Every structure is written in structure tokens, then in C-alpha cells.
């Protein structure tokens, strides 16, 4: 129960909740966005006084490249389709509990990037368009870059080390297209 979770969150003194939103679930047909579940999450967070970060991932089939691997989530063939979804989300929930939007997740892993070649510059094309669309609808929204995962592997095919990938994102203009850097501090391959 989401209400109960929010009660526990506020009871522990936290003021934020991160919720993953699968784009493919909410816009299964292009232009037909089903807002009801997001409305519920936003309204419940509003009532509880909790800020939301939506981490948005996984393109719907209509937005993927031809011959895509349906066994894994992946980015859209055209980054503008994702930007349109995020812009609509930012506009709809401007002034609500939705304060931050994370643009993708673990894009330095093959199965989060559609089993396509891993590319920080390719991800940056997605982030650049998303940033403009989000800020165009809600200038106060916090845009978070997709959280990288510490892989412990750097073979360029299945995984790219998060530190190297982050450096490549900076080389492709990261500082101009986000307000916060997403990270997963698992630490299993990089002790404290």
C-alpha cells in the first residue's frame, strides 16, 4: 500500500521517494498517455508532504528501433519521442510533489540499453532533448542524469565502468544538461 509506505517514509524523517516509471506502460500507443497511476502517486505524495523523483525508463515498442530485442528494455530510436513524454509529464505535474525526473537508469549496462552498443554520447543525445523538454514545461524541475551502476567491468559490450562512462558523459556536455548526477553507490567493486 503506497499510503503505508509514505507513512513509514515520513515517520523515519525522510522527505523524498524515488519511483521508477516505465514509459512503455504509460504510453503504449504514441500520444495516448495513461496518467491515472501517476496521478495517484503524485496526489498521495502531495497529501503526505513527500517529494517525488520519477526515474523514467523503457521505451514502448512503437518507439524502439526496427528489430529491437524485446527481452530487454531499451532507448527509443528517436530521442525526441522520449523528450515529448517527459515534457508532458513535467508540464502536467508542475507545482506538485513531483520535484525531480531521472532520465533513464543504468545506461552503462547492455540490458538497460536494449542490448545495443553502449555509448555515453548516445545517452547524452537522449538527455539533452529530455532536459530541454522538461525545463521547457517546468523550469523548477530537477533533472537527474540516469544513475550509473558500478559494474567492475569495462568491456564496452556488456558494461562500461561507471567512472569511465561518467567521464565520457562530461566530455559530451553533461554539465549543461542536468541539475544532479544519478549514481548507484553499491560499492561491491569499489570499497569505501
mmCIF file of N, CA, C and O in Angstrom, residues 75-167:
data_model
loop_
_atom_site.group_PDB
_atom_site.id
_atom_site.type_symbol
_atom_site.label_atom_id
_atom_site.label_comp_id
_atom_site.label_asym_id
_atom_site.label_seq_id
_atom_site.Cartn_x
_atom_site.Cartn_y
_atom_site.Cartn_z
ATOM 1 N N UNK A 75 16.323 2.161 -25.180
ATOM 2 C CA UNK A 75 16.014 3.542 -25.517
ATOM 3 C C UNK A 75 15.204 3.636 -26.809
ATOM 4 O O UNK A 75 15.120 2.674 -27.572
ATOM 5 N N UNK A 76 14.632 4.805 -27.065
ATOM 6 C CA UNK A 76 13.879 4.993 -28.302
ATOM 7 C C UNK A 76 14.810 5.183 -29.493
ATOM 8 O O UNK A 76 15.955 5.614 -29.335
ATOM 9 N N UNK A 77 14.302 4.881 -30.670
ATOM 10 C CA UNK A 77 15.062 5.150 -31.899
ATOM 11 C C UNK A 77 15.233 6.657 -32.081
ATOM 12 O O UNK A 77 16.283 7.112 -32.536
ATOM 13 N N UNK A 78 14.213 7.431 -31.732
ATOM 14 C CA UNK A 78 14.242 8.889 -31.839
ATOM 15 C C UNK A 78 14.148 9.478 -30.437
ATOM 16 O O UNK A 78 13.100 9.387 -29.795
ATOM 17 N N UNK A 79 15.222 10.102 -29.946
ATOM 18 C CA UNK A 79 15.193 10.668 -28.592
ATOM 19 C C UNK A 79 14.075 11.678 -28.365
ATOM 20 O O UNK A 79 13.655 11.901 -27.233
ATOM 21 N N UNK A 80 13.577 12.289 -29.420
ATOM 22 C CA UNK A 80 12.512 13.276 -29.268
ATOM 23 C C UNK A 80 11.209 12.658 -28.763
ATOM 24 O O UNK A 80 10.423 13.329 -28.086
ATOM 25 N N UNK A 81 10.974 11.382 -29.062
ATOM 26 C CA UNK A 81 9.750 10.745 -28.574
ATOM 27 C C UNK A 81 9.771 10.650 -27.048
ATOM 28 O O UNK A 81 8.748 10.874 -26.395
ATOM 29 N N UNK A 82 10.921 10.328 -26.488
ATOM 30 C CA UNK A 82 11.081 10.263 -25.034
ATOM 31 C C UNK A 82 10.982 11.656 -24.435
ATOM 32 O O UNK A 82 10.318 11.865 -23.411
ATOM 33 N N UNK A 83 11.622 12.628 -25.083
ATOM 34 C CA UNK A 83 11.564 14.009 -24.615
ATOM 35 C C UNK A 83 10.116 14.506 -24.579
ATOM 36 O O UNK A 83 9.718 15.201 -23.640
ATOM 37 N N UNK A 84 9.328 14.138 -25.576
ATOM 38 C CA UNK A 84 7.922 14.546 -25.598
ATOM 39 C C UNK A 84 7.168 13.992 -24.390
ATOM 40 O O UNK A 84 6.367 14.689 -23.762
ATOM 41 N N UNK A 85 7.412 12.716 -24.061
ATOM 42 C CA UNK A 85 6.765 12.097 -22.897
ATOM 43 C C UNK A 85 7.177 12.810 -21.613
ATOM 44 O O UNK A 85 6.330 13.165 -20.777
ATOM 45 N N UNK A 86 8.489 13.050 -21.452
ATOM 46 C CA UNK A 86 8.974 13.692 -20.231
ATOM 47 C C UNK A 86 8.495 15.133 -20.130
ATOM 48 O O UNK A 86 8.173 15.620 -19.038
ATOM 49 N N UNK A 87 8.428 15.830 -21.260
ATOM 50 C CA UNK A 87 7.909 17.193 -21.249
ATOM 51 C C UNK A 87 6.444 17.222 -20.834
ATOM 52 O O UNK A 87 6.029 18.078 -20.042
ATOM 53 N N UNK A 88 5.658 16.286 -21.345
ATOM 54 C CA UNK A 88 4.244 16.200 -20.958
ATOM 55 C C UNK A 88 4.121 15.909 -19.465
ATOM 56 O O UNK A 88 3.283 16.510 -18.770
ATOM 57 N N UNK A 89 4.952 15.018 -18.955
ATOM 58 C CA UNK A 89 4.945 14.692 -17.525
ATOM 59 C C UNK A 89 5.299 15.922 -16.696
ATOM 60 O O UNK A 89 4.603 16.247 -15.721
ATOM 61 N N UNK A 90 6.358 16.619 -17.078
ATOM 62 C CA UNK A 90 6.784 17.798 -16.317
ATOM 63 C C UNK A 90 5.705 18.876 -16.338
ATOM 64 O O UNK A 90 5.445 19.522 -15.315
ATOM 65 N N UNK A 91 5.060 19.074 -17.483
ATOM 66 C CA UNK A 91 4.007 20.073 -17.576
ATOM 67 C C UNK A 91 2.795 19.711 -16.742
ATOM 68 O O UNK A 91 2.215 20.558 -16.051
ATOM 69 N N UNK A 92 2.401 18.451 -16.785
ATOM 70 C CA UNK A 92 1.211 18.005 -16.045
ATOM 71 C C UNK A 92 1.401 18.150 -14.540
ATOM 72 O O UNK A 92 0.472 18.532 -13.819
ATOM 73 N N UNK A 93 2.592 17.845 -14.047
ATOM 74 C CA UNK A 93 2.813 17.811 -12.604
ATOM 75 C C UNK A 93 3.614 18.998 -12.075
ATOM 76 O O UNK A 93 4.045 18.982 -10.916
ATOM 77 N N UNK A 94 3.783 20.037 -12.882
ATOM 78 C CA UNK A 94 4.470 21.246 -12.438
ATOM 79 C C UNK A 94 3.758 21.799 -11.204
ATOM 80 O O UNK A 94 2.531 21.903 -11.178
ATOM 81 N N UNK A 95 4.506 22.100 -10.155
ATOM 82 C CA UNK A 95 3.921 22.633 -8.930
ATOM 83 C C UNK A 95 3.405 21.579 -7.974
ATOM 84 O O UNK A 95 2.834 21.906 -6.940
ATOM 85 N N UNK A 96 3.604 20.310 -8.301
ATOM 86 C CA UNK A 96 3.128 19.214 -7.441
ATOM 87 C C UNK A 96 4.289 18.626 -6.643
ATOM 88 O O UNK A 96 5.382 19.188 -6.592
ATOM 89 N N UNK A 97 4.050 17.450 -6.081
ATOM 90 C CA UNK A 97 5.092 16.739 -5.341
ATOM 91 C C UNK A 97 6.189 16.187 -6.247
ATOM 92 O O UNK A 97 7.263 15.841 -5.768
ATOM 93 N N UNK A 98 5.935 16.106 -7.558
ATOM 94 C CA UNK A 98 6.982 15.636 -8.479
ATOM 95 C C UNK A 98 7.989 16.758 -8.657
ATOM 96 O O UNK A 98 7.752 17.725 -9.383
ATOM 97 N N UNK A 99 9.119 16.624 -7.998
ATOM 98 C CA UNK A 99 10.141 17.670 -7.995
ATOM 99 C C UNK A 99 11.341 17.326 -8.872
ATOM 100 O O UNK A 99 12.112 18.215 -9.233
ATOM 101 N N UNK A 100 11.521 16.033 -9.189
ATOM 102 C CA UNK A 100 12.715 15.627 -9.929
ATOM 103 C C UNK A 100 12.372 14.496 -10.891
ATOM 104 O O UNK A 100 11.520 13.651 -10.602
ATOM 105 N N UNK A 101 13.053 14.513 -12.034
ATOM 106 C CA UNK A 101 12.905 13.456 -13.034
ATOM 107 C C UNK A 101 14.286 12.945 -13.394
ATOM 108 O O UNK A 101 15.157 13.714 -13.807
ATOM 109 N N UNK A 102 14.466 11.640 -13.213
ATOM 110 C CA UNK A 102 15.717 10.979 -13.592
ATOM 111 C C UNK A 102 15.532 10.418 -14.998
ATOM 112 O O UNK A 102 14.582 9.686 -15.264
ATOM 113 N N UNK A 103 16.450 10.779 -15.873
ATOM 114 C CA UNK A 103 16.363 10.422 -17.283
ATOM 115 C C UNK A 103 17.151 9.130 -17.530
ATOM 116 O O UNK A 103 18.353 9.132 -17.712
ATOM 117 N N UNK A 104 16.450 8.027 -17.464
ATOM 118 C CA UNK A 104 16.930 6.663 -17.690
ATOM 119 C C UNK A 104 17.589 6.117 -16.441
ATOM 120 O O UNK A 104 17.578 6.713 -15.374
ATOM 121 N N UNK A 105 18.165 4.915 -16.556
ATOM 122 C CA UNK A 105 18.728 4.203 -15.424
ATOM 123 C C UNK A 105 19.738 3.177 -15.935
ATOM 124 O O UNK A 105 19.437 2.431 -16.855
ATOM 125 N N UNK A 106 20.918 3.190 -15.351
ATOM 126 C CA UNK A 106 21.956 2.188 -15.619
ATOM 127 C C UNK A 106 22.229 1.992 -17.114
ATOM 128 O O UNK A 106 22.387 0.871 -17.598
ATOM 129 N N UNK A 107 22.326 3.092 -17.815
ATOM 130 C CA UNK A 107 22.565 3.043 -19.257
ATOM 131 C C UNK A 107 23.976 2.551 -19.606
ATOM 132 O O UNK A 107 24.275 2.359 -20.771
ATOM 133 N N UNK A 108 24.780 2.272 -18.607
ATOM 134 C CA UNK A 108 26.102 1.694 -18.855
ATOM 135 C C UNK A 108 26.085 0.162 -18.799
ATOM 136 O O UNK A 108 27.134 -0.476 -18.820
ATOM 137 N N UNK A 109 24.887 -0.431 -18.784
ATOM 138 C CA UNK A 109 24.715 -1.888 -18.851
ATOM 139 C C UNK A 109 23.930 -2.261 -20.109
ATOM 140 O O UNK A 109 22.923 -1.628 -20.421
ATOM 141 N N UNK A 110 24.329 -3.317 -20.778
ATOM 142 C CA UNK A 110 23.714 -3.708 -22.044
ATOM 143 C C UNK A 110 22.220 -3.970 -21.938
ATOM 144 O O UNK A 110 21.442 -3.590 -22.803
ATOM 145 N N UNK A 111 21.778 -4.623 -20.877
ATOM 146 C CA UNK A 111 20.367 -4.980 -20.795
ATOM 147 C C UNK A 111 19.489 -3.807 -20.364
ATOM 148 O O UNK A 111 18.273 -3.913 -20.412
ATOM 149 N N UNK A 112 20.064 -2.700 -19.969
ATOM 150 C CA UNK A 112 19.289 -1.482 -19.712
ATOM 151 C C UNK A 112 19.300 -0.566 -20.946
ATOM 152 O O UNK A 112 18.564 0.404 -21.003
ATOM 153 N N UNK A 113 20.155 -0.891 -21.910
ATOM 154 C CA UNK A 113 20.310 -0.071 -23.114
ATOM 155 C C UNK A 113 19.926 -0.878 -24.351
ATOM 156 O O UNK A 113 20.439 -0.666 -25.444
ATOM 157 N N UNK A 114 19.024 -1.825 -24.180
ATOM 158 C CA UNK A 114 18.446 -2.541 -25.304
ATOM 159 C C UNK A 114 19.375 -3.493 -26.027
ATOM 160 O O UNK A 114 19.152 -3.818 -27.194
ATOM 161 N N UNK A 115 20.438 -3.944 -25.362
ATOM 162 C CA UNK A 115 21.463 -4.783 -25.999
ATOM 163 C C UNK A 115 22.065 -4.106 -27.230
ATOM 164 O O UNK A 115 22.558 -4.761 -28.129
ATOM 165 N N UNK A 116 22.021 -2.788 -27.221
ATOM 166 C CA UNK A 116 22.666 -2.001 -28.279
ATOM 167 C C UNK A 116 24.079 -1.646 -27.824
ATOM 168 O O UNK A 116 24.393 -1.737 -26.642
ATOM 169 N N UNK A 117 24.919 -1.192 -28.750
ATOM 170 C CA UNK A 117 26.261 -0.759 -28.325
ATOM 171 C C UNK A 117 26.161 0.338 -27.268
ATOM 172 O O UNK A 117 25.383 1.288 -27.423
ATOM 173 N N UNK A 118 26.916 0.191 -26.202
ATOM 174 C CA UNK A 118 26.907 1.170 -25.122
ATOM 175 C C UNK A 118 27.629 2.428 -25.578
ATOM 176 O O UNK A 118 28.705 2.355 -26.166
ATOM 177 N N UNK A 119 27.022 3.572 -25.293
ATOM 178 C CA UNK A 119 27.568 4.822 -25.795
ATOM 179 C C UNK A 119 27.139 5.979 -24.909
ATOM 180 O O UNK A 119 25.948 6.317 -24.860
ATOM 181 N N UNK A 120 28.106 6.595 -24.221
ATOM 182 C CA UNK A 120 27.787 7.762 -23.395
ATOM 183 C C UNK A 120 27.312 8.915 -24.274
ATOM 184 O O UNK A 120 26.389 9.643 -23.883
ATOM 185 N N UNK A 121 27.882 9.089 -25.433
ATOM 186 C CA UNK A 121 27.429 10.174 -26.308
ATOM 187 C C UNK A 121 26.024 9.890 -26.830
ATOM 188 O O UNK A 121 25.216 10.818 -26.982
ATOM 189 N N UNK A 122 25.687 8.635 -27.072
ATOM 190 C CA UNK A 122 24.328 8.273 -27.459
ATOM 191 C C UNK A 122 23.345 8.564 -26.351
ATOM 192 O O UNK A 122 22.253 9.090 -26.594
ATOM 193 N N UNK A 123 23.725 8.247 -25.118
ATOM 194 C CA UNK A 123 22.872 8.579 -23.982
ATOM 195 C C UNK A 123 22.707 10.092 -23.855
ATOM 196 O O UNK A 123 21.614 10.587 -23.566
ATOM 197 N N UNK A 124 23.784 10.820 -24.088
ATOM 198 C CA UNK A 124 23.711 12.275 -23.949
ATOM 199 C C UNK A 124 22.733 12.895 -24.950
ATOM 200 O O UNK A 124 22.110 13.910 -24.650
ATOM 201 N N UNK A 125 22.567 12.293 -26.118
ATOM 202 C CA UNK A 125 21.564 12.797 -27.061
ATOM 203 C C UNK A 125 20.164 12.664 -26.456
ATOM 204 O O UNK A 125 19.323 13.546 -26.613
ATOM 205 N N UNK A 126 19.933 11.573 -25.754
ATOM 206 C CA UNK A 126 18.659 11.366 -25.060
ATOM 207 C C UNK A 126 18.484 12.403 -23.947
ATOM 208 O O UNK A 126 17.435 13.034 -23.820
ATOM 209 N N UNK A 127 19.527 12.602 -23.151
ATOM 210 C CA UNK A 127 19.460 13.518 -22.014
ATOM 211 C C UNK A 127 19.299 14.965 -22.474
ATOM 212 O O UNK A 127 18.515 15.722 -21.891
ATOM 213 N N UNK A 128 20.014 15.367 -23.509
ATOM 214 C CA UNK A 128 19.918 16.751 -23.993
ATOM 215 C C UNK A 128 18.486 17.107 -24.379
ATOM 216 O O UNK A 128 17.967 18.150 -23.991
ATOM 217 N N UNK A 129 17.865 16.257 -25.138
ATOM 218 C CA UNK A 129 16.494 16.531 -25.568
ATOM 219 C C UNK A 129 15.516 16.480 -24.397
ATOM 220 O O UNK A 129 14.601 17.293 -24.294
ATOM 221 N N UNK A 130 15.727 15.510 -23.503
ATOM 222 C CA UNK A 130 14.865 15.385 -22.324
ATOM 223 C C UNK A 130 14.988 16.626 -21.440
ATOM 224 O O UNK A 130 13.977 17.159 -20.958
ATOM 225 N N UNK A 131 16.198 17.085 -21.226
ATOM 226 C CA UNK A 131 16.435 18.257 -20.380
ATOM 227 C C UNK A 131 15.672 19.470 -20.918
ATOM 228 O O UNK A 131 14.959 20.155 -20.169
ATOM 229 N N UNK A 132 15.795 19.716 -22.217
ATOM 230 C CA UNK A 132 15.101 20.849 -22.817
ATOM 231 C C UNK A 132 13.591 20.737 -22.691
ATOM 232 O O UNK A 132 12.905 21.722 -22.393
ATOM 233 N N UNK A 133 13.059 19.538 -22.890
ATOM 234 C CA UNK A 133 11.609 19.328 -22.813
ATOM 235 C C UNK A 133 11.099 19.494 -21.385
ATOM 236 O O UNK A 133 10.048 20.109 -21.158
ATOM 237 N N UNK A 134 11.826 18.963 -20.417
ATOM 238 C CA UNK A 134 11.415 19.068 -19.012
ATOM 239 C C UNK A 134 11.467 20.523 -18.559
ATOM 240 O O UNK A 134 10.496 21.058 -18.021
ATOM 241 N N UNK A 135 12.585 21.176 -18.788
ATOM 242 C CA UNK A 135 12.757 22.566 -18.345
ATOM 243 C C UNK A 135 11.808 23.509 -19.079
ATOM 244 O O UNK A 135 11.380 24.525 -18.520
ATOM 245 N N UNK A 136 11.460 23.163 -20.320
ATOM 246 C CA UNK A 136 10.511 23.980 -21.064
ATOM 247 C C UNK A 136 9.125 23.965 -20.460
ATOM 248 O O UNK A 136 8.347 24.912 -20.635
ATOM 249 N N UNK A 137 8.781 22.910 -19.753
ATOM 250 C CA UNK A 137 7.463 22.781 -19.118
ATOM 251 C C UNK A 137 7.484 23.139 -17.636
ATOM 252 O O UNK A 137 6.481 23.608 -17.103
ATOM 253 N N UNK A 138 8.612 22.864 -16.975
ATOM 254 C CA UNK A 138 8.736 23.150 -15.548
ATOM 255 C C UNK A 138 10.181 23.542 -15.245
ATOM 256 O O UNK A 138 11.016 22.688 -14.955
ATOM 257 N N UNK A 139 10.475 24.851 -15.325
ATOM 258 C CA UNK A 139 11.857 25.292 -15.093
ATOM 259 C C UNK A 139 12.391 24.952 -13.704
ATOM 260 O O UNK A 139 13.601 24.931 -13.494
ATOM 261 N N UNK A 140 11.507 24.667 -12.742
ATOM 262 C CA UNK A 140 11.951 24.349 -11.386
ATOM 263 C C UNK A 140 12.250 22.871 -11.192
ATOM 264 O O UNK A 140 12.796 22.483 -10.153
ATOM 265 N N UNK A 141 11.894 22.033 -12.170
ATOM 266 C CA UNK A 141 12.130 20.593 -12.038
ATOM 267 C C UNK A 141 13.625 20.312 -11.953
ATOM 268 O O UNK A 141 14.434 20.942 -12.649
ATOM 269 N N UNK A 142 13.981 19.352 -11.123
ATOM 270 C CA UNK A 142 15.371 18.898 -11.014
ATOM 271 C C UNK A 142 15.543 17.758 -12.009
ATOM 272 O O UNK A 142 14.859 16.733 -11.903
ATOM 273 N N UNK A 143 16.444 17.946 -12.964
ATOM 274 C CA UNK A 143 16.721 16.899 -13.950
ATOM 275 C C UNK A 143 17.964 16.144 -13.490
ATOM 276 O O UNK A 143 19.024 16.735 -13.295
ATOM 277 N N UNK A 144 17.786 14.843 -13.309
ATOM 278 C CA UNK A 144 18.856 13.971 -12.816
ATOM 279 C C UNK A 144 19.319 13.083 -13.967
ATOM 280 O O UNK A 144 18.490 12.474 -14.652
ATOM 281 N N UNK A 145 20.616 13.003 -14.169
ATOM 282 C CA UNK A 145 21.124 12.080 -15.192
ATOM 283 C C UNK A 145 20.855 10.652 -14.739
ATOM 284 O O UNK A 145 20.788 10.368 -13.539
ATOM 285 N N UNK A 146 20.690 9.750 -15.696
ATOM 286 C CA UNK A 146 20.447 8.348 -15.375
ATOM 287 C C UNK A 146 21.534 7.807 -14.474
ATOM 288 O O UNK A 146 22.726 7.967 -14.754
ATOM 289 N N UNK A 147 21.131 7.163 -13.387
ATOM 290 C CA UNK A 147 22.101 6.638 -12.428
ATOM 291 C C UNK A 147 22.900 5.503 -13.060
ATOM 292 O O UNK A 147 22.334 4.555 -13.593
ATOM 293 N N UNK A 148 24.199 5.642 -12.989
ATOM 294 C CA UNK A 148 25.094 4.593 -13.486
ATOM 295 C C UNK A 148 25.277 3.555 -12.395
ATOM 296 O O UNK A 148 25.151 3.841 -11.213
ATOM 297 N N UNK A 149 25.580 2.357 -12.811
ATOM 298 C CA UNK A 149 25.819 1.314 -11.835
ATOM 299 C C UNK A 149 27.300 0.965 -11.827
ATOM 300 O O UNK A 149 27.939 0.942 -12.877
ATOM 301 N N UNK A 150 27.872 0.735 -10.643
ATOM 302 C CA UNK A 150 29.263 0.285 -10.596
ATOM 303 C C UNK A 150 29.344 -1.137 -11.139
ATOM 304 O O UNK A 150 28.755 -2.043 -10.568
ATOM 305 N N UNK A 151 30.000 -1.297 -12.253
ATOM 306 C CA UNK A 151 29.986 -2.593 -12.927
ATOM 307 C C UNK A 151 31.167 -3.476 -12.568
ATOM 308 O O UNK A 151 31.047 -4.691 -12.575
ATOM 309 N N UNK A 152 32.316 -2.860 -12.321
ATOM 310 C CA UNK A 152 33.520 -3.655 -12.110
ATOM 311 C C UNK A 152 34.016 -4.264 -13.405
ATOM 312 O O UNK A 152 34.988 -5.001 -13.426
ATOM 313 N N UNK A 153 33.342 -3.961 -14.504
ATOM 314 C CA UNK A 153 33.673 -4.497 -15.830
ATOM 315 C C UNK A 153 33.702 -3.333 -16.798
ATOM 316 O O UNK A 153 32.917 -2.405 -16.700
ATOM 317 N N UNK A 154 34.625 -3.402 -17.741
ATOM 318 C CA UNK A 154 34.687 -2.372 -18.769
ATOM 319 C C UNK A 154 35.071 -3.023 -20.082
ATOM 320 O O UNK A 154 36.206 -2.974 -20.498
ATOM 321 N N UNK A 155 34.092 -3.659 -20.718
ATOM 322 C CA UNK A 155 34.411 -4.310 -21.989
ATOM 323 C C UNK A 155 33.724 -3.632 -23.169
ATOM 324 O O UNK A 155 33.891 -4.051 -24.307
ATOM 325 N N UNK A 156 32.919 -2.587 -22.891
ATOM 326 C CA UNK A 156 32.281 -1.828 -23.964
ATOM 327 C C UNK A 156 31.101 -2.525 -24.617
ATOM 328 O O UNK A 156 30.375 -1.916 -25.386
ATOM 329 N N UNK A 157 30.901 -3.801 -24.323
ATOM 330 C CA UNK A 157 29.807 -4.555 -24.932
ATOM 331 C C UNK A 157 28.690 -4.804 -23.935
ATOM 332 O O UNK A 157 27.546 -4.455 -24.189
ATOM 333 N N UNK A 158 29.036 -5.412 -22.804
ATOM 334 C CA UNK A 158 28.017 -5.684 -21.793
ATOM 335 C C UNK A 158 27.997 -4.626 -20.693
ATOM 336 O O UNK A 158 26.969 -4.423 -20.064
ATOM 337 N N UNK A 159 29.120 -3.960 -20.485
ATOM 338 C CA UNK A 159 29.193 -2.954 -19.426
ATOM 339 C C UNK A 159 30.366 -2.014 -19.667
ATOM 340 O O UNK A 159 31.391 -2.396 -20.241
ATOM 341 N N UNK A 160 30.175 -0.788 -19.205
ATOM 342 C CA UNK A 160 31.257 0.194 -19.168
ATOM 343 C C UNK A 160 31.351 0.666 -17.722
ATOM 344 O O UNK A 160 30.336 0.989 -17.095
ATOM 345 N N UNK A 161 32.554 0.709 -17.204
ATOM 346 C CA UNK A 161 32.785 1.160 -15.833
ATOM 347 C C UNK A 161 32.110 2.508 -15.613
ATOM 348 O O UNK A 161 32.176 3.399 -16.459
ATOM 349 N N UNK A 162 31.452 2.671 -14.467
ATOM 350 C CA UNK A 162 30.678 3.887 -14.217
ATOM 351 C C UNK A 162 31.537 5.145 -14.200
ATOM 352 O O UNK A 162 31.102 6.199 -14.691
ATOM 353 N N UNK A 163 32.742 5.086 -13.681
ATOM 354 C CA UNK A 163 33.610 6.267 -13.639
ATOM 355 C C UNK A 163 34.010 6.673 -15.063
ATOM 356 O O UNK A 163 33.946 7.854 -15.424
ATOM 357 N N UNK A 164 34.380 5.708 -15.881
ATOM 358 C CA UNK A 164 34.735 5.993 -17.275
ATOM 359 C C UNK A 164 33.523 6.521 -18.042
ATOM 360 O O UNK A 164 33.615 7.500 -18.787
ATOM 361 N N UNK A 165 32.368 5.888 -17.854
ATOM 362 C CA UNK A 165 31.150 6.310 -18.552
ATOM 363 C C UNK A 165 30.774 7.735 -18.153
ATOM 364 O O UNK A 165 30.411 8.550 -18.996
ATOM 365 N N UNK A 166 30.887 8.051 -16.857
ATOM 366 C CA UNK A 166 30.589 9.401 -16.386
ATOM 367 C C UNK A 166 31.544 10.410 -17.024
ATOM 368 O O UNK A 166 31.123 11.489 -17.450
ATOM 369 N N UNK A 167 32.803 10.067 -17.108
ATOM 370 C CA UNK A 167 33.781 10.949 -17.765
ATOM 371 C C UNK A 167 33.380 11.187 -19.224
ATOM 372 O O UNK A 167 33.418 12.317 -19.723
#
